[in-house]
Tab-separated table of C-alpha atoms and ligand atoms in Angstrom:
chain	number	residue	atom	x	y	z
A	484	UNK	CA	-13.332	206.491	200.270
A	485	UNK	CA	-12.850	202.822	199.348
A	486	UNK	CA	-10.647	200.408	201.362
A	487	UNK	CA	-6.904	200.373	200.745
A	488	UNK	CA	-5.717	197.917	198.119
A	489	UNK	CA	-2.522	195.924	198.724
A	490	UNK	CA	0.125	195.104	196.152
A	491	UNK	CA	3.814	194.274	196.134
A	492	UNK	CA	5.110	197.056	193.844
A	493	UNK	CA	3.246	200.247	192.996
A	494	UNK	CA	4.490	201.621	189.678
A	495	UNK	CA	3.788	205.301	189.034
A	496	UNK	CA	3.719	206.036	185.255
A	497	UNK	CA	2.817	203.930	182.219
A	498	UNK	CA	5.624	205.042	179.918
A	499	UNK	CA	8.298	202.626	178.725
A	500	UNK	CA	10.005	202.444	182.146
A	501	UNK	CA	6.831	201.635	184.127
A	502	UNK	CA	5.379	199.220	181.589
A	503	UNK	CA	8.609	197.283	181.007
A	504	UNK	CA	9.136	197.007	184.756
A	505	UNK	CA	5.595	195.741	185.257
A	506	UNK	CA	6.152	193.147	182.531
A	507	UNK	CA	9.513	191.956	183.930
A	508	UNK	CA	8.016	191.604	187.405
A	509	UNK	CA	4.949	189.769	186.122
A	510	UNK	CA	7.250	187.291	184.294
A	511	UNK	CA	8.857	186.505	187.656
A	512	UNK	CA	5.605	186.276	189.628
A	513	UNK	CA	5.893	189.638	191.396
A	514	UNK	CA	2.592	191.536	191.598
A	515	UNK	CA	2.282	195.220	190.711
A	516	UNK	CA	-0.263	197.954	189.941
A	517	UNK	CA	0.551	200.653	187.369
A	518	UNK	CA	-0.897	204.100	188.053
A	519	UNK	CA	-0.986	206.520	185.071
A	520	UNK	CA	-2.180	210.097	184.917
A	521	UNK	CA	-3.266	210.047	181.246
A	522	UNK	CA	-5.827	207.940	179.393
A	523	UNK	CA	-4.866	204.847	177.383
A	524	UNK	CA	-5.300	206.442	173.946
A	525	UNK	CA	-3.025	209.343	174.924
A	526	UNK	CA	-0.106	207.163	176.047
A	527	UNK	CA	-0.552	204.854	173.033
A	528	UNK	CA	-0.362	207.726	170.578
A	529	UNK	CA	2.321	209.890	172.161
A	530	UNK	CA	4.991	210.160	169.464
A	531	UNK	CA	8.535	210.119	170.819
A	532	UNK	CA	11.664	208.037	170.329
A	533	UNK	CA	12.103	205.515	167.540
A	534	UNK	CA	15.421	203.720	167.875
A	535	UNK	CA	15.776	200.573	169.960
A	536	UNK	CA	19.247	199.422	170.951
A	537	UNK	CA	20.121	195.756	170.506
A	538	UNK	CA	20.024	195.457	174.321
A	539	UNK	CA	16.447	196.806	174.452
A	540	UNK	CA	15.328	194.531	171.615
A	541	UNK	CA	16.811	191.528	173.455
A	542	UNK	CA	15.088	192.553	176.713
A	543	UNK	CA	11.663	192.966	175.058
A	544	UNK	CA	12.017	189.599	173.324
A	545	UNK	CA	13.029	187.844	176.540
A	546	UNK	CA	10.007	189.408	178.250
A	547	UNK	CA	7.721	187.891	175.561
A	548	UNK	CA	6.682	191.227	174.025
A	549	UNK	CA	8.869	191.227	170.937
A	550	UNK	CA	6.604	189.494	168.465
A	551	UNK	CA	5.180	192.555	166.616
A	552	UNK	CA	8.513	194.404	166.953
A	553	UNK	CA	10.220	191.486	165.181
A	554	UNK	CA	7.575	191.532	162.469
A	555	UNK	CA	7.238	195.279	161.864
A	556	UNK	CA	10.437	196.830	163.218
A	557	UNK	CA	13.107	197.866	160.725
A	558	UNK	CA	16.513	196.419	161.530
A	559	UNK	CA	19.347	198.814	160.616
A	560	UNK	CA	22.888	197.577	160.305
A	561	UNK	CA	24.419	201.014	159.812
A	562	UNK	CA	23.826	204.760	159.902
A	563	UNK	CA	25.157	207.772	158.082
A	564	UNK	CA	27.033	210.782	159.378
A	565	UNK	CA	26.911	213.643	156.877
A	566	UNK	CA	29.076	216.770	156.762
A	567	UNK	CA	30.363	219.040	153.991
A	568	UNK	CA	27.621	217.571	151.801
A	569	UNK	CA	29.126	214.054	151.891
A	570	UNK	CA	27.606	211.001	153.587
A	571	UNK	CA	29.814	208.529	155.481
A	572	UNK	CA	28.387	205.146	156.575
A	573	UNK	CA	29.131	203.755	160.026
A	574	UNK	CA	28.659	199.987	159.676
A	575	UNK	CA	27.198	199.273	163.095
A	576	UNK	CA	26.846	195.530	162.736
A	577	UNK	CA	30.321	195.028	161.330
A	578	UNK	CA	31.963	197.136	164.044
A	579	UNK	CA	30.098	195.576	166.986
A	580	UNK	CA	30.388	191.875	166.313
A	581	UNK	CA	26.897	191.495	164.843
A	582	UNK	CA	24.783	193.955	166.846
A	583	UNK	CA	22.267	196.321	165.228
A	584	UNK	CA	19.455	198.761	166.047
A	585	UNK	CA	15.733	198.384	165.358
A	586	UNK	CA	13.592	201.292	164.272
A	587	UNK	CA	10.225	200.798	166.004
A	588	UNK	CA	8.278	203.678	167.536
A	589	UNK	CA	8.161	204.128	171.294
A	590	UNK	CA	4.356	204.272	171.138
A	591	UNK	CA	4.322	200.855	169.419
A	592	UNK	CA	6.404	199.417	172.275
A	593	UNK	CA	3.955	201.004	174.721
A	594	UNK	CA	0.949	199.542	172.837
A	595	UNK	CA	2.491	196.033	172.903
A	596	UNK	CA	3.242	196.273	176.650
A	597	UNK	CA	-0.255	197.552	177.517
A	598	UNK	CA	-1.885	194.798	175.445
A	599	UNK	CA	0.253	192.114	177.107
A	600	UNK	CA	-0.463	193.425	180.594
A	601	UNK	CA	-4.207	193.840	180.221
A	602	UNK	CA	-4.373	190.527	178.314
A	603	UNK	CA	-2.803	188.849	181.345
A	604	UNK	CA	-5.498	190.318	183.621
A	605	UNK	CA	-3.136	192.719	185.414
A	606	UNK	CA	-4.133	196.244	186.318
A	607	UNK	CA	-3.245	199.636	184.870
A	608	UNK	CA	-5.144	202.510	186.442
A	609	UNK	CA	-5.487	205.176	183.737
A	610	UNK	CA	-6.582	208.775	184.350
A	611	UNK	CA	-5.372	208.797	187.967
A	612	UNK	CA	-5.612	212.392	189.277
A	613	UNK	CA	-3.739	214.033	192.100
A	614	UNK	CA	-1.312	211.144	192.669
A	615	UNK	CA	0.398	211.347	196.077
A	616	UNK	CA	3.292	209.153	197.182
A	617	UNK	CA	3.537	208.820	200.970
A	618	UNK	CA	5.665	207.099	203.634
A	619	UNK	CA	8.388	205.824	201.311
A	620	UNK	CA	10.778	205.851	204.274
A	621	UNK	CA	8.481	203.454	206.208
A	622	UNK	CA	7.877	199.711	205.701
A	623	UNK	CA	4.552	200.154	203.968
A	624	UNK	CA	4.493	203.082	201.494
A	625	UNK	CA	1.131	204.400	200.357
A	626	UNK	CA	-0.080	205.821	197.069
A	627	UNK	CA	-3.247	207.875	197.008
A	628	UNK	CA	-5.031	209.224	193.930
A	629	UNK	CA	-8.442	209.998	192.529
A	630	UNK	CA	-10.216	208.228	189.696
A	631	UNK	CA	-13.494	209.776	188.517
A	632	UNK	CA	-13.489	211.834	191.708
A	633	UNK	CA	-13.221	208.764	194.003
A	634	UNK	CA	-10.209	208.571	196.281
A	635	UNK	CA	-8.201	205.325	196.070
A	636	UNK	CA	-5.411	204.092	198.296
A	637	UNK	CA	-2.762	201.483	197.504
A	638	UNK	CA	-0.324	200.093	200.087
A	639	UNK	CA	2.769	198.410	198.812
A	640	UNK	CA	6.227	197.096	199.684
A	641	UNK	CA	7.985	199.303	197.131
A	642	UNK	CA	7.260	202.271	194.883
A	643	UNK	CA	8.807	202.546	191.408
A	644	UNK	CA	8.888	206.193	190.304
A	645	UNK	CA	8.559	205.807	186.503
A	646	UNK	CA	6.599	209.018	186.014
A	647	UNK	CA	8.950	210.884	183.705
A	648	UNK	CA	10.778	214.171	184.156
A	649	UNK	CA	7.691	216.134	185.264
A	650	UNK	CA	6.281	213.445	187.567
A	651	UNK	CA	5.645	213.583	191.311
A	652	UNK	CA	7.924	210.840	192.629
A	653	UNK	CA	11.255	212.658	192.482
A	654	UNK	CA	9.808	215.656	194.350
A	655	UNK	CA	8.707	213.467	197.296
A	656	UNK	CA	12.400	212.862	198.118
A	657	UNK	CA	13.835	215.427	200.559
A	658	UNK	CA	15.801	217.846	198.382
A	659	UNK	CA	18.763	217.906	200.765
A	660	UNK	CA	19.417	214.191	200.094
A	661	UNK	CA	19.693	214.677	196.332
A	662	UNK	CA	22.355	216.096	194.025
A	663	UNK	CA	21.275	217.405	190.645
A	664	UNK	CA	23.557	217.692	187.611
A	665	UNK	CA	22.105	219.608	184.686
A	666	UNK	CA	22.885	221.226	181.353
A	667	UNK	CA	20.562	223.128	179.021
A	668	UNK	CA	21.306	223.441	175.317
A	669	UNK	CA	20.677	226.606	173.321
A	670	UNK	CA	18.799	224.719	170.597
A	671	UNK	CA	15.804	222.404	170.118
A	672	UNK	CA	14.470	219.916	167.554
A	673	UNK	CA	11.482	220.510	165.368
A	674	UNK	CA	10.243	217.061	164.409
A	675	UNK	CA	7.790	216.071	161.679
A	676	UNK	CA	6.201	212.834	160.653
A	677	UNK	CA	5.580	212.807	156.905
A	678	UNK	CA	3.449	210.356	154.930
A	679	UNK	CA	6.105	209.411	152.399
A	680	UNK	CA	8.564	206.521	152.046
A	681	UNK	CA	12.003	207.158	153.595
A	682	UNK	CA	14.434	208.706	151.132
A	683	UNK	CA	17.210	206.341	152.211
A	684	UNK	CA	17.048	202.974	154.004
A	685	UNK	CA	19.146	204.156	157.005
A	686	UNK	CA	19.306	207.136	159.379
A	687	UNK	CA	21.223	210.284	158.391
A	688	UNK	CA	22.679	212.537	161.106
A	689	UNK	CA	23.677	215.702	159.219
A	690	UNK	CA	26.037	218.470	160.320
A	691	UNK	CA	25.338	221.710	158.420
A	692	UNK	CA	26.279	225.337	158.868
A	693	UNK	CA	22.530	226.158	159.129
A	694	UNK	CA	22.199	223.594	161.943
A	695	UNK	CA	21.641	219.883	162.511
A	696	UNK	CA	19.142	217.748	160.570
A	697	UNK	CA	18.133	214.094	160.953
A	698	UNK	CA	16.434	211.697	158.561
A	699	UNK	CA	14.720	208.773	160.249
A	700	UNK	CA	11.626	206.699	159.654
A	701	UNK	CA	8.799	204.789	161.272
A	702	UNK	CA	7.775	202.389	158.509
A	703	UNK	CA	8.172	201.885	154.745
A	704	UNK	CA	5.467	204.577	154.301
A	705	UNK	CA	6.356	207.044	157.091
A	706	UNK	CA	9.435	209.287	157.311
A	707	UNK	CA	10.462	210.982	160.565
A	708	UNK	CA	12.556	214.114	160.143
A	709	UNK	CA	14.083	216.644	162.526
A	710	UNK	CA	15.649	220.075	162.047
A	711	UNK	CA	17.527	222.017	164.684
A	712	UNK	CA	15.645	225.163	165.685
A	713	UNK	CA	15.761	227.687	168.521
A	714	UNK	CA	14.246	226.617	171.880
A	715	UNK	CA	12.187	229.821	171.730
A	716	UNK	CA	10.629	228.941	168.371
A	717	UNK	CA	6.923	228.154	168.170
A	718	UNK	CA	5.178	225.882	165.689
A	719	UNK	CA	3.544	228.818	163.865
A	720	UNK	CA	7.080	229.974	162.950
A	721	UNK	CA	7.594	226.704	161.095
A	722	UNK	CA	4.968	226.247	158.341
A	723	UNK	CA	5.500	223.053	156.341
A	724	UNK	CA	7.176	224.898	153.456
A	725	UNK	CA	9.863	226.292	155.777
A	726	UNK	CA	10.504	222.870	157.337
A	727	UNK	CA	10.943	221.226	153.910
A	728	UNK	CA	13.143	224.074	152.696
A	729	UNK	CA	15.516	223.664	155.653
A	730	UNK	CA	15.508	219.870	155.371
A	731	UNK	CA	16.376	220.059	151.658
A	732	UNK	CA	19.230	222.476	152.366
A	733	UNK	CA	20.690	220.603	155.347
A	734	UNK	CA	20.331	217.064	153.984
A	735	UNK	CA	21.516	217.897	150.431
A	736	UNK	CA	24.509	215.987	149.130
A	737	UNK	CA	26.849	216.796	146.278
A	738	UNK	CA	25.670	213.719	144.289
A	739	UNK	CA	22.169	214.956	143.563
A	740	UNK	CA	20.242	212.785	146.045
A	741	UNK	CA	16.748	214.094	146.683
A	742	UNK	CA	14.603	214.127	149.765
A	743	UNK	CA	11.037	212.929	149.243
A	744	UNK	CA	8.278	215.230	150.505
A	745	UNK	CA	4.869	214.167	151.710
A	746	UNK	CA	1.924	215.390	153.816
A	747	UNK	CA	3.007	216.345	157.320
A	748	UNK	CA	0.876	214.344	159.781
A	749	UNK	CA	2.535	215.506	163.042
A	750	UNK	CA	4.786	218.387	164.057
A	751	UNK	CA	6.293	219.218	167.445
A	752	UNK	CA	9.233	220.958	169.128
A	753	UNK	CA	11.410	219.198	171.738
A	754	UNK	CA	13.754	221.203	173.908
A	755	UNK	CA	16.990	219.591	174.931
A	756	UNK	CA	18.665	219.072	178.300
A	757	UNK	CA	20.983	216.745	180.128
A	758	UNK	CA	19.893	215.978	183.705
A	759	UNK	CA	20.871	213.459	186.381
A	760	UNK	CA	19.689	213.149	189.963
A	761	UNK	CA	21.777	211.191	192.471
A	762	UNK	CA	20.999	208.897	194.162
A	763	UNK	CA	18.124	207.338	192.223
A	764	UNK	CA	16.540	205.893	195.375
A	765	UNK	CA	15.260	206.933	198.749
A	766	UNK	CA	13.789	204.539	201.330
A	767	UNK	CA	11.480	202.244	199.409
A	768	UNK	CA	11.166	204.542	196.417
A	769	UNK	CA	13.235	203.770	193.276
A	770	UNK	CA	13.362	206.252	190.400
A	771	UNK	CA	13.757	204.906	186.851
A	772	UNK	CA	13.926	206.414	183.355
A	773	UNK	CA	13.239	210.127	182.777
A	774	UNK	CA	12.173	210.553	186.416
A	775	UNK	CA	15.872	210.236	187.291
A	776	UNK	CA	17.713	211.409	184.181
A	777	UNK	CA	17.248	213.043	180.805
A	778	UNK	CA	19.515	213.071	177.769
A	779	UNK	CA	19.350	215.212	174.627
A	780	UNK	CA	17.846	213.044	171.852
A	781	UNK	CA	20.855	213.041	169.503
A	782	UNK	CA	22.095	209.582	170.613
A	783	UNK	CA	18.543	208.076	170.601
A	784	UNK	CA	19.108	206.937	174.180
A	785	UNK	CA	16.209	208.102	176.441
A	786	UNK	CA	13.941	205.093	176.041
A	787	UNK	CA	16.866	202.666	175.998
A	788	UNK	CA	18.254	204.009	179.237
A	789	UNK	CA	14.825	203.713	180.851
A	790	UNK	CA	14.764	200.041	179.829
A	791	UNK	CA	18.247	199.454	181.275
A	792	UNK	CA	17.215	200.959	184.642
A	793	UNK	CA	14.155	198.794	185.058
A	794	UNK	CA	16.036	195.653	184.107
A	795	UNK	CA	18.330	196.318	187.114
A	796	UNK	CA	15.365	197.215	189.339
A	797	UNK	CA	13.308	194.160	188.376
A	798	UNK	CA	16.243	191.825	189.142
A	799	UNK	CA	16.790	193.508	192.527
A	800	UNK	CA	13.093	193.330	193.503
A	801	UNK	CA	12.787	189.694	192.386
A	802	UNK	CA	15.873	188.831	194.436
A	803	UNK	CA	14.387	190.523	197.497
A	804	UNK	CA	11.147	188.555	197.192
A	805	UNK	CA	13.002	185.281	196.613
A	806	UNK	CA	15.765	185.572	199.209
A	807	UNK	CA	14.966	188.549	201.462
A	808	UNK	CA	18.354	190.029	200.627
A	809	UNK	CA	18.622	193.780	200.147
A	810	UNK	CA	22.081	194.064	198.578
A	811	UNK	CA	20.902	194.402	194.955
A	812	UNK	CA	18.224	196.929	196.004
A	813	UNK	CA	20.764	198.904	198.019
A	814	UNK	CA	23.129	198.955	195.040
A	815	UNK	CA	20.390	199.934	192.552
A	816	UNK	CA	21.321	203.583	192.141
A	817	UNK	CA	25.079	202.977	191.955
A	818	UNK	CA	24.572	200.163	189.434
A	819	UNK	CA	22.369	202.298	187.180
A	820	UNK	CA	24.435	205.463	187.435
A	821	UNK	CA	27.458	203.840	185.833
A	822	UNK	CA	25.462	203.314	182.613
A	823	UNK	CA	23.580	206.597	183.018
A	824	UNK	CA	26.799	208.647	183.010
A	825	UNK	CA	28.240	206.717	180.039
A	826	UNK	CA	25.073	207.460	178.104
A	827	UNK	CA	24.968	211.080	179.311
A	828	UNK	CA	28.457	211.493	177.921
A	829	UNK	CA	27.637	209.825	174.576
A	830	UNK	CA	24.469	211.905	174.122
A	831	UNK	CA	26.286	215.131	175.019
A	832	UNK	CA	29.157	214.224	172.644
A	833	UNK	CA	26.872	213.448	169.692
A	834	UNK	CA	24.903	216.655	170.404
A	835	UNK	CA	27.910	218.979	170.616
A	836	UNK	CA	29.547	217.383	167.565
A	837	UNK	CA	26.496	217.879	165.341
A	838	UNK	CA	24.664	221.085	166.398
A	839	UNK	CA	25.450	224.710	165.754
A	840	UNK	CA	25.141	226.791	168.949
A	841	UNK	CA	24.453	230.538	168.767
A	842	UNK	CA	27.812	232.237	169.109
A	843	UNK	CA	29.758	229.315	167.665
A	844	UNK	CA	32.536	230.669	165.460
A	845	UNK	CA	34.806	229.214	162.779
A	846	UNK	CA	37.011	227.651	165.447
A	847	UNK	CA	34.098	225.666	166.941
A	848	UNK	CA	33.014	224.538	163.469
A	849	UNK	CA	36.498	223.381	162.551
A	850	UNK	CA	36.715	221.343	165.756
A	851	UNK	CA	33.379	219.664	164.909
A	852	UNK	CA	34.511	218.875	161.377
A	853	UNK	CA	37.838	217.521	162.612
A	854	UNK	CA	35.972	215.228	164.993
A	855	UNK	CA	33.512	214.101	162.283
A	856	UNK	CA	36.374	213.359	159.887
A	857	UNK	CA	38.105	211.334	162.606
A	858	UNK	CA	35.004	209.328	163.533
A	859	UNK	CA	34.337	208.474	159.884
A	860	UNK	CA	37.923	207.582	158.987
A	861	UNK	CA	39.362	205.817	162.066
A	862	UNK	CA	38.017	202.333	162.673
A	863	UNK	CA	38.721	202.743	166.413
A	864	UNK	CA	36.734	206.007	166.593
A	865	UNK	CA	33.890	204.600	164.478
A	866	UNK	CA	33.771	201.539	166.746
A	867	UNK	CA	33.434	203.811	169.782
A	868	UNK	CA	30.405	205.467	168.234
A	869	UNK	CA	28.954	202.152	167.033
A	870	UNK	CA	29.185	200.272	170.325
A	871	UNK	CA	27.585	203.130	172.223
A	872	UNK	CA	24.885	203.567	169.591
A	873	UNK	CA	23.813	199.887	169.511
A	874	UNK	CA	24.014	199.897	173.329
A	875	UNK	CA	26.691	198.606	175.676
A	876	UNK	CA	25.829	195.248	177.222
A	877	UNK	CA	23.595	195.487	180.293
A	878	UNK	CA	25.371	194.737	183.580
B	996	FAD	P1	7.824	208.802	180.073
B	996	FAD	O1	7.759	208.187	178.732
B	996	FAD	O2	7.802	210.274	180.196
B	996	FAD	O3	6.650	208.159	180.916
B	996	FAD	C1	6.228	208.679	182.157
B	996	FAD	C2	4.767	208.359	182.355
B	996	FAD	O4	4.366	208.842	183.613
B	996	FAD	C3	3.885	209.095	181.333
B	996	FAD	O5	2.960	208.179	180.763
B	996	FAD	C4	3.203	210.172	182.133
B	996	FAD	O6	1.924	210.496	181.617
B	996	FAD	C5	3.143	209.528	183.496
B	996	FAD	N1	3.034	210.478	184.614
B	996	FAD	C6	3.594	211.703	184.744
B	996	FAD	N2	3.284	212.247	185.906
B	996	FAD	C7	2.488	211.369	186.541
B	996	FAD	C8	1.816	211.373	187.795
B	996	FAD	N3	1.910	212.430	188.611
B	996	FAD	N4	1.095	210.308	188.121
B	996	FAD	C9	0.997	209.209	187.302
B	996	FAD	N5	1.584	209.156	186.103
B	996	FAD	C10	2.330	210.230	185.729
B	996	FAD	N6	14.162	210.013	173.139
B	996	FAD	C11	14.791	209.612	172.101
B	996	FAD	O7	15.661	208.752	172.249
B	996	FAD	N7	14.514	210.119	170.841
B	996	FAD	C12	13.519	211.047	170.640
B	996	FAD	O8	13.269	211.477	169.539
B	996	FAD	C13	12.814	211.503	171.752
B	996	FAD	N8	11.848	212.439	171.639
B	996	FAD	C14	11.206	212.884	172.745
B	996	FAD	C15	10.215	213.848	172.632
B	996	FAD	C16	9.572	214.341	173.770
B	996	FAD	C17	8.506	215.412	173.609
B	996	FAD	C18	9.925	213.848	175.034
B	996	FAD	C19	9.234	214.377	176.274
B	996	FAD	C20	10.892	212.840	175.136
B	996	FAD	C21	11.538	212.372	174.008
B	996	FAD	N9	12.538	211.389	174.087
B	996	FAD	C22	13.183	210.974	173.005
B	996	FAD	C23	12.891	210.758	175.305
B	996	FAD	C24	12.157	209.420	175.517
B	996	FAD	O9	10.935	209.450	174.909
B	996	FAD	C25	12.092	209.223	177.018
B	996	FAD	O10	13.430	209.092	177.489
B	996	FAD	C26	11.279	208.025	177.427
B	996	FAD	O11	9.921	208.273	177.161
B	996	FAD	C27	11.463	207.737	178.917
B	996	FAD	O12	10.513	206.831	179.377
B	996	FAD	P2	9.912	206.936	180.820
B	996	FAD	O13	8.982	205.804	180.938
B	996	FAD	O14	11.020	207.098	181.806
B	996	FAD	O15	9.134	208.323	180.875
B	997	DHB	C1	14.878	209.206	166.132
B	997	DHB	C2	15.047	209.973	167.257
B	997	DHB	C3	16.294	210.215	167.728
B	997	DHB	O1	16.463	210.944	168.832
B	997	DHB	C4	17.405	209.751	167.053
B	997	DHB	O2	18.638	210.052	167.530
B	997	DHB	C5	17.249	208.974	165.908
B	997	DHB	C6	15.969	208.702	165.459
B	997	DHB	C7	13.499	208.936	165.657
B	997	DHB	O3	12.569	209.497	166.208
B	997	DHB	O4	13.334	208.166	164.704
């Protein structure tokens, strides 16, 4: 066993939460080590979210990692809600005083952050096995793990639990100190990446009696599409022909618009849940991102919420190192949870407005359509959607 290494903040997980936190701390002169279970290629290729809120874009720019995003990201000033075969545009920029979203894949954000960190000579330990988080209620927490069979030990002032929903950090907190709030949805998303130009220059969220569908994109050559499916479905139940058939049906409009097909280069199923753990901290361990909360993907919020958490955490840690004051750290969970619950509500609202649940009857469908008509015809209601979608200002 090698000697223990010392750092200021040990960050478990090299997803968006862990990597953005590491970057924000580095910008303020606080030292950290990032410990990641997977290898670099895996985290750089993991296809997930694609929509960055204005707030996230601003944060990445301020942290000096926005250069490629500004060059390659697609700025969208509006989105479409579709129902009854008719598309209605929500003009995001106009309704929010000039704010917009940027379509730029989560794995591209991750690549940019990893390149910046390694380029600056800071450490990310990839392929860390058997990660254990110890003594977070003492002054000097310890992280132990194995790399290539060798045991390594890191001692630190603080641990940031950025290891996603299935990570180890949350489970090191005594269960009796935590409250869990959870909802499962009786549907899932089957997502494909198709090598074909987008069929429209903005996103389409479509309500359909056969279930929800979403048209998104990754670049001028790559279209990202989702269809609602059952959480029990497996990929072999969804050959490409069936996926295209459902997408054509659910995204069809009455004006003869056509969806472009192309070779499917990726296909996966994502189940959906809402989940919040309170509080998001225990001793010197602070949870951030999916480690603390999960939203269904309909509002495109998961990655953005992770970024908002670590902005709060970085400011609190920097303040502690500068002044020795604990008040921002002590308030971390309460500060984050205000935004978390707003976003939980927005994601739940978008999800229930747009999906068809098994057992839904004509009454449920009429309520959904009434809500969709209201959101697309009342400026006040459209503004509510728009300001949540582009992201409420960070605190
Ligand atoms: P993660 O991105 O999960 O990162 C956690 C990191 O910790 C990972 O790299 C993981 O390998 C690592 N890790 C886990 N356990 C350990 C351990 N024991 N030790 C060390 N490291 C560990 N959001 C959307 O808005 N739109 C979408 O379309 C969308 N699609 C998604 C599809 C899938 C399959 C999933 C799982 C999520 C999706 N999300 C989507 C949600 C969004 O991607 C997440 O909210 C976002 O990744 C959260 O970032 P994070 O850094 O908190 O967690
Ligand atoms: C994408 C994912 C989302 O969850 C969403 O609401 C919009 C777009 C995407 O992957 O492009």
